[in-house]
């Protein structure tokens, strides 16, 4: 038991997939895992353990955003001994080459969240990085599965609806808005959890990787439907599962 999870110690695998949406956790458990058993329903934020190709794997929903994600991920690592965490989420494309349903792997996570400053103050701008071993395996697995992926830096934001970043005149210099500057500096996409994952994994010395399917494009103004957000992510899940089961 932990404060937000009713699993007994030992019921959660050391390897875990982390979608935000509880129904996506259920979908992954029912469609990809063998003999999946639900171990928590607290707040309807479901978690399951089963096997994938004979290896024990769990899938735990986390809710949306840094604070919600941090609560579930912290308890998984510190209360249940989870060692490999792969976030499987959605993102808003920013790079012009991205379209709906494309896959992005976060090599690095830039953020407007305060979690880095809460840890290091103004002394350093700590780099939030994917685990190199998981990252290289994921890229290789995607190649073997013939699934194109884009790998690079993402922006993990506390805003889904941001009144400011696109506003002309705010955060502009050289005639560029903040979003335009980020794109120019290679930011591929926007999402809301990877910084929390990479910060926690750095502190706890466990392995973390964030993979996303593009569900929105903030420049092209594209949006997937709620139903597509629930189920249209099989390629990302295949990459995540093939990666997490490898030693
Ligand atoms: N913004 C932030 N997070 C997201 C988005 C977005 O447009 N789409 C999916 N996650």
mmCIF file of C-alpha atoms and ligand atoms in Angstrom:
data_model
loop_
_atom_site.group_PDB
_atom_site.id
_atom_site.type_symbol
_atom_site.label_atom_id
_atom_site.label_comp_id
_atom_site.label_asym_id
_atom_site.label_seq_id
_atom_site.Cartn_x
_atom_site.Cartn_y
_atom_site.Cartn_z
ATOM 1 C CA UNK A 1 0.000 0.000 0.000
ATOM 2 C CA UNK A 2 1.079 3.568 -0.626
ATOM 3 C CA UNK A 3 -0.993 6.724 -0.270
ATOM 4 C CA UNK A 4 -2.325 6.605 -3.854
ATOM 5 C CA UNK A 5 -1.880 2.931 -4.793
ATOM 6 C CA UNK A 6 -3.500 -0.136 -3.200
ATOM 7 C CA UNK A 7 -1.026 -2.720 -4.604
ATOM 8 C CA UNK A 8 0.824 -4.922 -2.120
ATOM 9 C CA UNK A 9 4.629 -4.793 -2.343
ATOM 10 C CA UNK A 10 5.645 -7.300 -5.034
ATOM 11 C CA UNK A 11 2.455 -6.897 -7.100
ATOM 12 C CA UNK A 12 4.060 -4.225 -9.321
ATOM 13 C CA UNK A 13 6.793 -5.249 -11.783
ATOM 14 C CA UNK A 14 10.215 -3.553 -11.854
ATOM 15 C CA UNK A 15 9.385 -2.563 -15.466
ATOM 16 C CA UNK A 16 6.441 -0.239 -15.992
ATOM 17 C CA UNK A 17 4.648 1.687 -18.730
ATOM 18 C CA UNK A 18 3.105 4.995 -17.675
ATOM 19 C CA UNK A 19 0.165 6.400 -19.659
ATOM 20 C CA UNK A 20 -1.709 9.397 -18.251
ATOM 21 C CA UNK A 21 -5.197 8.116 -19.007
ATOM 22 C CA UNK A 22 -6.606 5.253 -16.851
ATOM 23 C CA UNK A 23 -8.550 3.935 -19.862
ATOM 24 C CA UNK A 24 -5.331 3.807 -21.887
ATOM 25 C CA UNK A 25 -3.766 1.767 -19.047
ATOM 26 C CA UNK A 26 -6.732 -0.626 -19.270
ATOM 27 C CA UNK A 27 -6.432 -0.744 -23.069
ATOM 28 C CA UNK A 28 -2.709 -1.593 -22.894
ATOM 29 C CA UNK A 29 -3.298 -4.266 -20.241
ATOM 30 C CA UNK A 30 -6.152 -5.874 -22.183
ATOM 31 C CA UNK A 31 -4.578 -5.708 -25.645
ATOM 32 C CA UNK A 32 -0.834 -6.174 -25.053
ATOM 33 C CA UNK A 33 -0.293 -8.012 -21.751
ATOM 34 C CA UNK A 34 -0.997 -11.671 -20.948
ATOM 35 C CA UNK A 35 -2.867 -12.533 -17.710
ATOM 36 C CA UNK A 36 -3.084 -8.865 -16.691
ATOM 37 C CA UNK A 37 -4.452 -8.305 -13.187
ATOM 38 C CA UNK A 38 -5.629 -4.938 -11.881
ATOM 39 C CA UNK A 39 -3.772 -4.081 -8.641
ATOM 40 C CA UNK A 40 -5.192 -0.617 -7.907
ATOM 41 C CA UNK A 41 -8.380 1.314 -8.590
ATOM 42 C CA UNK A 42 -7.842 4.178 -6.149
ATOM 43 C CA UNK A 43 -9.369 7.348 -7.705
ATOM 44 C CA UNK A 44 -10.069 5.180 -10.796
ATOM 45 C CA UNK A 45 -6.369 5.594 -11.666
ATOM 46 C CA UNK A 46 -5.848 1.984 -12.726
ATOM 47 C CA UNK A 47 -2.696 -0.130 -12.576
ATOM 48 C CA UNK A 48 -2.168 -3.639 -13.960
ATOM 49 C CA UNK A 49 0.536 -6.291 -13.936
ATOM 50 C CA UNK A 50 0.830 -9.000 -16.571
ATOM 51 C CA UNK A 51 3.481 -10.379 -18.891
ATOM 52 C CA UNK A 52 4.773 -9.375 -22.324
ATOM 53 C CA UNK A 53 6.648 -12.108 -24.206
ATOM 54 C CA UNK A 54 7.017 -13.917 -20.875
ATOM 55 C CA UNK A 55 8.478 -10.922 -18.999
ATOM 56 C CA UNK A 56 6.574 -9.354 -16.087
ATOM 57 C CA UNK A 57 5.499 -5.809 -16.952
ATOM 58 C CA UNK A 58 3.122 -3.357 -15.242
ATOM 59 C CA UNK A 59 1.169 -0.440 -16.622
ATOM 60 C CA UNK A 60 0.108 2.387 -14.317
ATOM 61 C CA UNK A 61 -1.967 5.463 -15.144
ATOM 62 C CA UNK A 62 -0.608 8.702 -13.694
ATOM 63 C CA UNK A 63 -3.072 11.464 -14.559
ATOM 64 C CA UNK A 64 -1.906 14.578 -16.383
ATOM 65 C CA UNK A 65 0.843 17.065 -15.585
ATOM 66 C CA UNK A 66 3.954 17.186 -13.425
ATOM 67 C CA UNK A 67 2.316 17.098 -9.955
ATOM 68 C CA UNK A 68 -0.027 14.169 -10.666
ATOM 69 C CA UNK A 69 2.665 12.227 -12.553
ATOM 70 C CA UNK A 70 5.181 12.857 -9.743
ATOM 71 C CA UNK A 71 2.912 11.399 -7.067
ATOM 72 C CA UNK A 72 2.403 8.084 -8.891
ATOM 73 C CA UNK A 73 5.975 7.769 -10.164
ATOM 74 C CA UNK A 74 7.502 8.604 -6.763
ATOM 75 C CA UNK A 75 5.457 5.910 -5.030
ATOM 76 C CA UNK A 76 6.269 3.365 -7.762
ATOM 77 C CA UNK A 77 10.009 3.943 -7.311
ATOM 78 C CA UNK A 78 10.289 4.481 -3.565
ATOM 79 C CA UNK A 79 7.447 2.275 -2.244
ATOM 80 C CA UNK A 80 7.388 -0.492 -4.843
ATOM 81 C CA UNK A 81 10.988 -0.694 -6.139
ATOM 82 C CA UNK A 82 10.231 0.056 -9.815
ATOM 83 C CA UNK A 83 13.484 0.360 -11.796
ATOM 84 C CA UNK A 84 12.534 1.012 -15.451
ATOM 85 C CA UNK A 85 9.852 3.579 -16.256
ATOM 86 C CA UNK A 86 8.664 4.318 -19.784
ATOM 87 C CA UNK A 87 6.120 7.079 -20.188
ATOM 88 C CA UNK A 88 3.750 6.466 -23.094
ATOM 89 C CA UNK A 89 1.852 9.679 -23.697
ATOM 90 C CA UNK A 90 0.622 12.197 -26.177
ATOM 91 C CA UNK A 91 2.201 15.458 -27.230
ATOM 92 C CA UNK A 92 1.514 18.545 -29.263
ATOM 93 C CA UNK A 93 3.764 18.672 -32.318
ATOM 94 C CA UNK A 94 5.776 21.858 -32.820
ATOM 95 C CA UNK A 95 8.312 20.824 -35.494
ATOM 96 C CA UNK A 96 6.924 21.388 -38.994
ATOM 97 C CA UNK A 97 7.706 17.824 -40.142
ATOM 98 C CA UNK A 98 5.460 16.285 -37.457
ATOM 99 C CA UNK A 99 1.876 15.217 -38.142
ATOM 100 C CA UNK A 100 -0.887 13.538 -36.086
ATOM 101 C CA UNK A 101 0.044 9.953 -35.028
ATOM 102 C CA UNK A 102 3.806 10.481 -35.534
ATOM 103 C CA UNK A 103 6.068 9.301 -32.711
ATOM 104 C CA UNK A 104 8.506 11.450 -30.734
ATOM 105 C CA UNK A 105 11.125 10.140 -28.280
ATOM 106 C CA UNK A 106 12.354 12.661 -25.709
ATOM 107 C CA UNK A 107 16.135 12.574 -25.607
ATOM 108 C CA UNK A 108 15.972 15.686 -23.453
ATOM 109 C CA UNK A 109 13.269 17.570 -21.597
ATOM 110 C CA UNK A 110 13.247 21.354 -21.281
ATOM 111 C CA UNK A 111 10.681 22.716 -18.887
ATOM 112 C CA UNK A 112 8.863 25.753 -17.512
ATOM 113 C CA UNK A 113 7.997 23.726 -14.404
ATOM 114 C CA UNK A 114 9.617 24.828 -11.130
ATOM 115 C CA UNK A 115 10.799 21.314 -10.231
ATOM 116 C CA UNK A 116 14.388 21.899 -11.351
ATOM 117 C CA UNK A 117 14.650 25.212 -9.463
ATOM 118 C CA UNK A 118 13.059 23.626 -6.385
ATOM 119 C CA UNK A 119 15.963 21.180 -6.355
ATOM 120 C CA UNK A 120 18.954 23.231 -7.527
ATOM 121 C CA UNK A 121 17.837 26.822 -6.948
ATOM 122 C CA UNK A 122 19.394 29.264 -9.380
ATOM 123 C CA UNK A 123 22.803 27.592 -9.091
ATOM 124 C CA UNK A 124 22.535 25.464 -12.236
ATOM 125 C CA UNK A 125 20.119 24.708 -15.072
ATOM 126 C CA UNK A 126 20.137 20.934 -14.661
ATOM 127 C CA UNK A 127 19.787 18.983 -17.943
ATOM 128 C CA UNK A 128 16.898 16.542 -17.887
ATOM 129 C CA UNK A 129 17.889 13.519 -19.964
ATOM 130 C CA UNK A 130 16.478 10.192 -21.046
ATOM 131 C CA UNK A 131 18.265 7.075 -19.848
ATOM 132 C CA UNK A 132 20.811 6.418 -22.602
ATOM 133 C CA UNK A 133 20.376 2.634 -22.529
ATOM 134 C CA UNK A 134 16.562 2.825 -22.881
ATOM 135 C CA UNK A 135 16.877 5.560 -25.507
ATOM 136 C CA UNK A 136 19.253 3.620 -27.746
ATOM 137 C CA UNK A 137 17.192 0.437 -27.391
ATOM 138 C CA UNK A 138 13.978 2.286 -28.256
ATOM 139 C CA UNK A 139 15.487 3.842 -31.374
ATOM 140 C CA UNK A 140 16.810 0.449 -32.519
ATOM 141 C CA UNK A 141 13.504 -1.298 -31.788
ATOM 142 C CA UNK A 142 11.589 1.353 -33.729
ATOM 143 C CA UNK A 143 13.926 0.779 -36.669
ATOM 144 C CA UNK A 144 13.466 -3.003 -36.472
ATOM 145 C CA UNK A 145 9.681 -2.552 -36.295
ATOM 146 C CA UNK A 146 9.813 -0.193 -39.277
ATOM 147 C CA UNK A 147 8.200 2.597 -37.273
ATOM 148 C CA UNK A 148 9.614 6.082 -37.990
ATOM 149 C CA UNK A 149 10.437 8.143 -34.884
ATOM 150 C CA UNK A 150 11.816 11.625 -34.250
ATOM 151 C CA UNK A 151 14.298 11.903 -31.366
ATOM 152 C CA UNK A 152 15.230 15.140 -29.629
ATOM 153 C CA UNK A 153 14.331 17.819 -27.125
ATOM 154 C CA UNK A 154 10.753 18.441 -25.954
ATOM 155 C CA UNK A 155 9.209 21.178 -23.816
ATOM 156 C CA UNK A 156 7.455 19.903 -20.689
ATOM 157 C CA UNK A 157 5.023 22.633 -19.695
ATOM 158 C CA UNK A 158 2.677 23.281 -16.788
ATOM 159 C CA UNK A 159 0.192 24.884 -19.178
ATOM 160 C CA UNK A 160 -2.068 22.982 -21.576
ATOM 161 C CA UNK A 161 -3.970 26.170 -22.375
ATOM 162 C CA UNK A 162 -1.315 28.876 -22.412
ATOM 163 C CA UNK A 163 -2.607 32.390 -22.922
ATOM 164 C CA UNK A 164 0.895 33.773 -23.131
ATOM 165 C CA UNK A 165 3.377 31.785 -25.188
ATOM 166 C CA UNK A 166 1.864 32.622 -28.563
ATOM 167 C CA UNK A 167 0.830 36.139 -27.667
ATOM 168 C CA UNK A 168 2.529 38.710 -29.829
ATOM 169 C CA UNK A 169 4.684 41.038 -27.792
ATOM 170 C CA UNK A 170 5.149 38.680 -24.842
ATOM 171 C CA UNK A 171 8.440 36.797 -24.544
ATOM 172 C CA UNK A 172 9.412 38.089 -27.973
ATOM 173 C CA UNK A 173 12.853 39.119 -29.098
ATOM 174 C CA UNK A 174 14.261 39.298 -32.614
ATOM 175 C CA UNK A 175 10.590 39.323 -33.633
ATOM 176 C CA UNK A 176 10.106 35.732 -32.435
ATOM 177 C CA UNK A 177 7.552 34.458 -29.910
ATOM 178 C CA UNK A 178 8.637 32.003 -27.249
ATOM 179 C CA UNK A 179 7.167 29.088 -29.243
ATOM 180 C CA UNK A 180 8.997 30.218 -32.372
ATOM 181 C CA UNK A 181 12.253 30.476 -30.431
ATOM 182 C CA UNK A 182 11.808 26.983 -29.023
ATOM 183 C CA UNK A 183 11.126 25.575 -32.491
ATOM 184 C CA UNK A 184 14.164 27.377 -33.841
ATOM 185 C CA UNK A 185 16.247 25.768 -31.080
ATOM 186 C CA UNK A 186 15.068 22.290 -32.037
ATOM 187 C CA UNK A 187 12.203 21.654 -29.625
ATOM 188 C CA UNK A 188 10.081 18.996 -31.344
ATOM 189 C CA UNK A 189 6.927 18.932 -29.273
ATOM 190 C CA UNK A 190 5.110 20.045 -26.131
ATOM 191 C CA UNK A 191 3.867 17.755 -23.366
ATOM 192 C CA UNK A 192 3.409 17.848 -19.601
ATOM 193 C CA UNK A 193 5.206 15.050 -17.725
ATOM 194 C CA UNK A 194 8.692 14.183 -19.059
ATOM 195 C CA UNK A 195 10.577 16.636 -16.814
ATOM 196 C CA UNK A 196 9.072 15.008 -13.729
ATOM 197 C CA UNK A 197 10.078 11.556 -15.003
ATOM 198 C CA UNK A 198 13.662 12.531 -15.859
ATOM 199 C CA UNK A 199 14.125 14.490 -12.611
ATOM 200 C CA UNK A 200 12.859 11.623 -10.465
ATOM 201 C CA UNK A 201 14.929 9.038 -12.342
ATOM 202 C CA UNK A 202 18.088 11.153 -11.962
ATOM 203 C CA UNK A 203 17.507 11.524 -8.218
ATOM 204 C CA UNK A 204 16.612 7.866 -7.645
ATOM 205 C CA UNK A 205 19.204 6.477 -10.100
ATOM 206 C CA UNK A 206 16.625 4.443 -12.020
ATOM 207 C CA UNK A 207 15.981 4.338 -15.768
ATOM 208 C CA UNK A 208 13.405 6.556 -17.485
ATOM 209 C CA UNK A 209 12.302 7.246 -21.047
ATOM 210 C CA UNK A 210 9.393 9.269 -22.453
ATOM 211 C CA UNK A 211 7.789 8.347 -25.784
ATOM 212 C CA UNK A 212 4.890 10.267 -27.316
ATOM 213 C CA UNK A 213 2.376 10.039 -30.093
ATOM 214 C CA UNK A 214 1.452 13.373 -31.649
ATOM 215 C CA UNK A 215 -2.209 14.042 -30.732
ATOM 216 C CA UNK A 216 -2.186 17.762 -31.502
ATOM 217 C CA UNK A 217 -0.106 20.146 -33.557
ATOM 218 C CA UNK A 218 0.102 23.581 -32.034
ATOM 219 C CA UNK A 219 1.337 25.340 -35.189
ATOM 220 C CA UNK A 220 -0.785 23.452 -37.715
ATOM 221 C CA UNK A 221 -3.778 23.537 -35.307
ATOM 222 C CA UNK A 222 -4.548 19.803 -35.575
ATOM 223 C CA UNK A 223 -6.273 17.762 -32.848
ATOM 224 C CA UNK A 224 -7.020 14.033 -32.503
ATOM 225 C CA UNK A 225 -10.493 13.075 -31.266
ATOM 226 C CA UNK A 226 -10.984 11.848 -27.643
ATOM 227 C CA UNK A 227 -11.532 8.303 -28.998
ATOM 228 C CA UNK A 228 -8.287 8.436 -31.002
ATOM 229 C CA UNK A 229 -6.474 9.666 -27.858
ATOM 230 C CA UNK A 230 -7.635 6.508 -26.062
ATOM 231 C CA UNK A 231 -6.597 3.839 -28.574
ATOM 232 C CA UNK A 232 -4.625 5.143 -31.573
ATOM 233 C CA UNK A 233 -1.203 4.519 -30.049
ATOM 234 C CA UNK A 234 -0.307 0.918 -30.769
ATOM 235 C CA UNK A 235 3.026 1.637 -32.489
ATOM 236 C CA UNK A 236 4.295 3.656 -29.511
ATOM 237 C CA UNK A 237 3.220 0.906 -27.110
ATOM 238 C CA UNK A 238 4.981 -1.763 -29.186
ATOM 239 C CA UNK A 239 8.244 0.243 -29.105
ATOM 240 C CA UNK A 240 7.877 0.816 -25.350
ATOM 241 C CA UNK A 241 7.185 -2.846 -24.557
ATOM 242 C CA UNK A 242 9.954 -4.223 -26.790
ATOM 243 C CA UNK A 243 12.356 -1.758 -25.139
ATOM 244 C CA UNK A 244 11.386 -2.322 -21.517
ATOM 245 C CA UNK A 245 11.663 -6.121 -21.628
ATOM 246 C CA UNK A 246 15.263 -6.091 -22.934
ATOM 247 C CA UNK A 247 18.046 -6.543 -20.363
HETATM 248 N N1 LIG B 1 0.129 20.720 -25.066
HETATM 249 C C1 LIG B 1 0.603 20.154 -23.976
HETATM 250 N N2 LIG B 1 0.556 18.847 -23.749
HETATM 251 C C2 LIG B 1 -0.015 18.077 -24.706
HETATM 252 C C3 LIG B 1 -0.522 18.615 -25.869
HETATM 253 C C4 LIG B 1 -0.447 19.997 -26.073
HETATM 254 O O1 LIG B 1 -0.895 20.543 -27.096
HETATM 255 N N3 LIG B 1 -1.041 17.589 -26.596
HETATM 256 C C5 LIG B 1 -0.832 16.464 -25.891
HETATM 257 N N4 LIG B 1 -0.207 16.746 -24.739
#
